[in-house]
XYZ file of C-alpha atoms in Angstrom:
404
model
C 81.444 65.133 -97.719
C 78.042 64.476 -96.198
C 76.778 61.279 -94.652
C 75.081 58.800 -96.978
C 73.495 56.730 -94.233
C 69.832 55.926 -94.848
C 67.845 56.881 -91.773
C 64.213 57.699 -91.304
C 63.579 61.349 -90.612
C 60.368 63.360 -90.855
C 58.008 62.358 -93.676
C 54.797 64.096 -94.769
C 53.415 60.775 -96.020
C 51.261 58.107 -94.446
C 50.951 56.142 -97.715
C 53.088 57.521 -100.562
C 51.989 54.678 -102.858
C 48.508 56.225 -103.050
C 50.008 58.758 -105.481
C 51.555 56.152 -107.795
C 50.200 55.076 -111.165
C 49.263 51.530 -110.149
C 47.255 52.520 -107.065
C 43.541 51.747 -107.240
C 41.456 53.892 -104.849
C 38.440 52.590 -102.945
C 36.301 55.126 -104.784
C 36.827 56.884 -108.095
C 35.868 60.547 -108.302
C 35.158 62.769 -111.285
C 34.136 59.932 -113.640
C 30.533 59.200 -112.568
C 28.970 59.176 -116.052
C 31.736 57.025 -117.525
C 31.610 54.584 -114.599
C 27.836 54.176 -114.909
C 28.120 53.353 -118.603
C 31.102 51.037 -118.033
C 29.297 49.259 -115.175
C 26.307 48.612 -117.410
C 28.505 47.082 -120.107
C 30.110 44.712 -117.574
C 26.839 43.797 -115.818
C 26.165 40.564 -117.839
C 29.320 39.007 -116.368
C 27.809 38.794 -112.878
C 25.078 36.553 -114.349
C 27.682 34.274 -115.941
C 26.881 35.689 -119.366
C 29.420 36.730 -121.967
C 29.919 40.485 -121.475
C 30.058 43.047 -124.235
C 33.320 43.937 -125.878
C 34.167 47.415 -124.625
C 36.490 50.055 -126.059
C 37.529 53.056 -123.982
C 38.741 56.189 -125.719
C 40.261 59.371 -124.352
C 43.488 61.288 -123.936
C 46.228 60.072 -121.611
C 45.573 60.637 -117.916
C 41.765 60.866 -118.050
C 41.104 57.773 -115.916
C 40.531 54.983 -118.459
C 42.949 52.486 -116.894
C 42.095 53.548 -113.340
C 38.387 53.047 -114.030
C 39.100 49.643 -115.539
C 41.111 48.447 -112.530
C 38.511 49.867 -110.149
C 35.487 48.195 -111.780
C 37.203 44.878 -112.511
C 38.385 44.634 -108.899
C 34.780 45.243 -107.795
C 33.490 42.656 -110.265
C 35.935 39.982 -109.104
C 35.141 40.689 -105.447
C 31.362 40.568 -106.044
C 31.663 37.369 -108.110
C 33.043 35.521 -105.073
C 29.529 35.618 -103.544
C 28.248 33.234 -106.242
C 29.287 29.566 -106.184
C 28.407 29.070 -109.847
C 30.534 31.971 -111.100
C 34.243 32.266 -111.888
C 35.495 35.643 -113.113
C 39.105 36.330 -114.021
C 40.705 39.409 -115.558
C 43.985 39.733 -117.419
C 45.468 43.138 -118.243
C 48.074 43.291 -121.014
C 49.781 46.550 -121.955
C 50.405 46.590 -125.711
C 53.172 49.192 -125.503
C 56.101 47.187 -126.857
C 53.832 44.320 -127.957
C 53.032 45.598 -131.421
C 51.868 42.328 -132.996
C 48.968 39.937 -132.437
C 51.510 37.128 -132.058
C 53.212 38.832 -129.111
C 49.919 39.707 -127.428
C 48.739 36.092 -127.747
C 52.000 34.686 -126.344
C 51.848 37.125 -123.425
C 48.267 36.076 -122.730
C 49.315 32.406 -122.738
C 52.043 33.185 -120.212
C 49.668 35.227 -118.047
C 47.427 32.168 -117.786
C 50.264 29.718 -117.133
C 52.530 28.994 -114.206
C 55.876 30.837 -114.630
C 57.708 27.515 -114.865
C 55.682 26.684 -117.984
C 55.982 29.947 -119.930
C 56.553 29.893 -123.679
C 59.112 32.015 -125.525
C 58.071 34.819 -127.870
C 59.797 33.107 -130.785
C 59.829 29.620 -132.255
C 56.106 29.162 -132.853
C 53.829 29.964 -135.744
C 50.970 32.346 -135.026
C 48.423 29.535 -135.398
C 50.332 27.478 -132.810
C 50.314 30.337 -130.346
C 46.575 30.826 -130.913
C 45.974 27.106 -130.279
C 47.888 27.388 -126.985
C 45.845 30.463 -126.090
C 42.520 28.688 -126.727
C 43.688 25.724 -124.662
C 44.623 27.896 -121.665
C 41.410 29.939 -121.838
C 39.179 26.858 -122.040
C 41.091 25.085 -119.263
C 40.252 27.984 -116.972
C 36.646 28.321 -118.172
C 34.184 30.779 -116.657
C 34.180 34.475 -117.548
C 37.545 35.898 -118.628
C 37.908 39.616 -119.271
C 40.953 40.433 -121.395
C 42.117 44.050 -121.203
C 44.410 45.323 -123.954
C 45.730 48.640 -122.663
C 47.276 51.044 -125.213
C 45.713 48.874 -127.904
C 46.563 51.460 -130.568
C 50.175 50.186 -130.451
C 49.074 47.044 -132.318
C 50.250 46.949 -135.932
C 47.780 44.236 -136.944
C 44.270 43.426 -135.756
C 44.252 39.620 -136.067
C 44.069 39.086 -132.294
C 40.957 41.302 -132.087
C 39.163 39.251 -134.716
C 40.210 35.951 -133.151
C 39.115 36.868 -129.625
C 35.815 38.429 -130.706
C 34.872 35.345 -132.788
C 36.306 32.683 -130.456
C 33.055 30.886 -129.573
C 31.439 31.426 -132.943
C 34.463 29.783 -134.594
C 34.361 26.984 -131.977
C 37.829 27.802 -130.661
C 36.304 28.021 -127.171
C 33.571 25.888 -125.645
C 34.022 26.397 -121.872
C 35.286 29.962 -121.465
C 33.332 33.117 -122.201
C 35.577 36.067 -122.917
C 35.012 39.788 -123.061
C 37.531 42.079 -124.722
C 38.297 45.526 -123.298
C 40.435 47.828 -125.429
C 41.908 51.062 -124.050
C 43.201 53.663 -126.494
C 44.520 57.214 -126.403
C 43.864 57.408 -130.157
C 40.299 58.559 -130.733
C 40.472 57.365 -134.359
C 41.826 53.882 -133.606
C 38.605 52.113 -134.554
C 38.760 53.668 -138.019
C 42.085 51.921 -138.650
C 40.619 48.438 -138.098
C 39.638 46.236 -141.031
C 35.888 46.108 -141.814
C 35.590 42.463 -140.727
C 37.146 43.257 -137.335
C 34.880 46.267 -136.782
C 31.920 44.057 -137.641
C 32.951 41.186 -135.367
C 33.769 43.321 -132.338
C 30.257 44.769 -131.915
C 31.806 46.737 -129.093
C 30.390 49.388 -126.818
C 32.486 52.534 -127.051
C 32.901 54.711 -123.965
C 34.535 58.111 -124.307
C 36.397 59.627 -121.355
C 36.466 63.412 -121.409
C 39.399 65.385 -120.050
C 39.275 66.469 -116.411
C 38.618 70.107 -115.672
C 40.319 71.857 -112.764
C 37.405 71.151 -110.388
C 37.423 67.425 -111.180
C 41.200 67.251 -110.866
C 40.969 68.940 -107.500
C 38.511 66.255 -106.346
C 40.895 63.509 -107.540
C 43.839 65.099 -105.733
C 41.881 65.701 -102.524
C 40.859 62.046 -102.450
C 44.453 60.856 -102.875
C 45.725 63.497 -100.448
C 43.502 62.080 -97.702
C 45.157 58.672 -98.126
C 48.713 59.680 -98.986
C 49.534 62.515 -96.573
C 49.371 63.187 -92.873
C 46.673 65.569 -91.675
C 47.268 69.299 -92.228
C 50.652 68.776 -93.878
C 49.679 70.427 -97.184
C 49.172 74.177 -97.233
C 45.798 75.271 -98.624
C 47.185 76.330 -102.009
C 48.969 73.053 -102.908
C 46.068 70.971 -104.244
C 44.403 73.856 -106.180
C 47.756 74.703 -107.784
C 48.470 71.088 -108.778
C 44.931 70.853 -110.208
C 45.367 74.089 -112.167
C 48.660 72.900 -113.668
C 47.060 69.532 -114.509
C 44.180 71.286 -116.264
C 46.720 73.212 -118.331
C 48.248 69.854 -119.324
C 45.069 68.828 -121.207
C 43.285 67.649 -118.070
C 45.837 64.917 -117.328
C 45.256 63.517 -113.830
C 48.470 61.493 -113.986
C 50.537 64.655 -114.424
C 48.667 66.387 -111.602
C 49.329 63.414 -109.295
C 52.979 63.253 -110.381
C 53.309 66.918 -109.483
C 51.763 66.395 -106.037
C 54.128 63.448 -105.508
C 57.172 65.468 -106.574
C 56.174 68.309 -104.222
C 55.836 65.853 -101.334
C 59.185 64.262 -102.154
C 60.914 67.647 -102.231
C 59.466 68.509 -98.812
C 60.687 65.184 -97.407
C 64.154 65.538 -98.950
C 64.470 68.993 -97.413
C 63.024 67.842 -94.071
C 60.232 70.429 -94.285
C 57.204 69.862 -92.083
C 54.799 71.296 -94.674
C 54.317 70.840 -98.422
C 53.930 74.325 -99.886
C 53.298 76.203 -103.124
C 57.063 76.609 -103.462
C 57.541 72.832 -103.506
C 54.873 72.555 -106.229
C 56.461 75.181 -108.463
C 59.963 73.754 -108.104
C 58.571 70.260 -108.601
C 56.904 71.325 -111.835
C 60.161 72.710 -113.167
C 61.998 69.492 -112.292
C 59.311 67.317 -113.923
C 59.427 69.400 -117.102
C 63.196 68.991 -117.262
C 62.903 65.236 -116.729
C 60.214 64.930 -119.398
C 62.226 66.844 -121.993
C 65.406 64.950 -121.101
C 63.660 61.598 -121.563
C 62.098 62.666 -124.856
C 65.372 63.933 -126.311
C 67.341 60.949 -124.977
C 65.092 58.673 -127.054
C 65.902 60.545 -130.291
C 68.545 59.439 -132.770
C 71.563 61.633 -133.607
C 69.953 63.420 -136.556
C 66.733 64.109 -134.664
C 68.778 65.673 -131.857
C 70.564 67.846 -134.418
C 67.175 69.083 -135.659
C 66.257 70.070 -132.089
C 69.717 71.652 -131.715
C 69.199 73.617 -134.957
C 65.871 75.009 -133.774
C 67.371 75.810 -130.354
C 70.070 77.929 -131.978
C 67.468 79.813 -134.010
C 65.418 80.365 -130.859
C 68.490 81.726 -129.079
C 68.859 84.220 -131.943
C 65.155 85.211 -131.770
C 64.620 83.761 -135.245
C 61.611 81.600 -134.370
C 58.985 80.631 -135.346
C 60.996 79.319 -138.288
C 60.020 77.532 -141.475
C 61.422 74.105 -142.282
C 63.809 75.463 -144.932
C 65.395 77.820 -142.365
C 65.731 74.965 -139.868
C 67.214 72.755 -142.588
C 69.890 75.329 -143.420
C 70.985 75.443 -139.763
C 70.703 71.639 -139.474
C 73.048 71.277 -142.500
C 75.665 73.473 -140.850
C 75.492 71.439 -137.623
C 75.726 68.155 -139.536
C 78.780 69.506 -141.348
C 80.367 70.472 -138.014
C 79.636 66.967 -136.714
C 81.375 65.435 -139.731
C 78.358 63.483 -140.961
C 76.062 63.661 -143.996
C 72.771 65.547 -143.927
C 69.498 63.730 -144.547
C 66.908 65.045 -147.000
C 64.586 68.002 -146.581
C 61.637 65.594 -146.812
C 63.023 63.589 -143.883
C 63.370 66.788 -141.865
C 59.777 67.893 -142.528
C 58.440 64.502 -141.440
C 60.501 64.512 -138.258
C 59.573 68.078 -137.338
C 55.984 66.866 -137.114
C 57.097 63.858 -135.031
C 58.940 66.178 -132.633
C 55.811 68.318 -132.359
C 53.793 65.226 -131.394
C 56.358 64.494 -128.658
C 55.758 67.947 -127.172
C 59.265 69.228 -127.922
C 58.236 71.634 -130.689
C 55.224 73.802 -131.444
C 53.861 73.872 -134.982
C 51.803 76.752 -136.384
C 49.793 76.465 -139.616
C 49.814 79.625 -141.735
C 47.704 80.405 -144.786
C 48.464 83.551 -146.761
C 46.129 82.698 -149.616
C 47.168 82.843 -153.235
C 49.985 85.275 -152.459
C 51.914 83.236 -149.901
C 50.222 79.838 -149.821
C 50.106 77.473 -146.870
C 53.160 76.766 -144.741
C 54.178 75.684 -141.251
C 56.403 77.399 -138.721
C 58.086 75.829 -135.705
C 59.434 76.946 -132.361
C 60.375 75.221 -129.115
C 57.477 74.196 -126.911
C 59.797 73.800 -123.932
C 62.013 76.367 -122.236
C 65.254 76.900 -124.177
C 67.492 76.292 -121.152
C 65.687 73.004 -120.426
C 66.177 71.810 -124.022
C 69.842 72.776 -123.983
C 70.392 70.848 -120.740
C 68.931 67.773 -122.437
C 71.327 68.206 -125.392
C 74.440 68.011 -123.211
C 75.729 64.810 -124.844
C 75.381 66.400 -128.287
C 77.477 69.364 -127.162
C 80.156 67.017 -125.826
C 80.440 65.242 -129.171
C 80.394 68.248 -131.531
C 80.825 71.450 -129.526
C 78.588 74.396 -128.588
C 77.139 76.770 -131.167
C 77.984 80.404 -130.418
C 74.306 81.412 -130.231
C 73.570 79.231 -127.177
C 76.730 79.657 -125.102
C 75.107 82.296 -122.935
C 72.258 79.930 -121.996
C 74.422 77.088 -120.671
């Protein structure tokens, strides 16, 4: 048995945290047009004026949150030069806070001392709003409220309330600006007409990074995170190329560079190489699939299992009725009752959105009509590894035994 003592050995890093999600660089590369537009929308705040409401749209990993942290840090720093100006920012991630009530209570707590926090239950929504107005006005000045992943909200009351706060005389001292960040390009369309009217927001769209832009992002972080000459010349271009394949997601490209560096450190290698990148990518894919499948319920896992068995038999892409037949046999083997074909069709689309399945639309005209076919988006062996608990509870289908 090896030694489990923790000792410092060789490390390729000078500042590993520069590759983490919450790191804000001194400069932001690859987003010049978006930053110029964003800067203009925030400019009134430096004059003590109420800034525009701003909504940022774009796919995950295109720099929306990073740009927000970067510019708001600059704004707060610059505001310190003016004695008549107070600027404060509060960032609230709406993932898990799916109601206006919960967002408002979290904002109250963000503005209060921890010893005086309120609970998320026991108040009416109007009471929580009153507490929120009180805390905002007590602080006064310019307050920028960032609602990250705003598309998780199930109701838009908080957006109406914040955008009409001074008009409705809920605030007299504070001037607030609302910044919404969404991965859903159609989020605005889901808002009620009165909310869309009251927001009067400036919308800024963040395009996906191309490989050249991703390379610039990675080179900037590399210069901070790693020792000189520790990365071989092909590491950053390869990470950028893989990131571009992942819909221009800078977060995934940075995660890959981090995983490659970690592998080199774990193996006590003095260089980070292409081999570390390729093995790191495989490990990240396995982790991503494992997390996605772990979050599924038992029947959803059986749907994935059913499609995996068809894939092992070279019977994919498969239509939903073929998947349902295999799903029924697995449910029977598990000793439970099958859900409906309608349920299965709905959840196949959900699994496709999670990146576990591919869906292909087919149209054979009047002869065959329109229909969908499905196959695994991820490597079969990776999916089967993630289904290990399912195998333990109900056994292994003969078609996949050779892949385990």
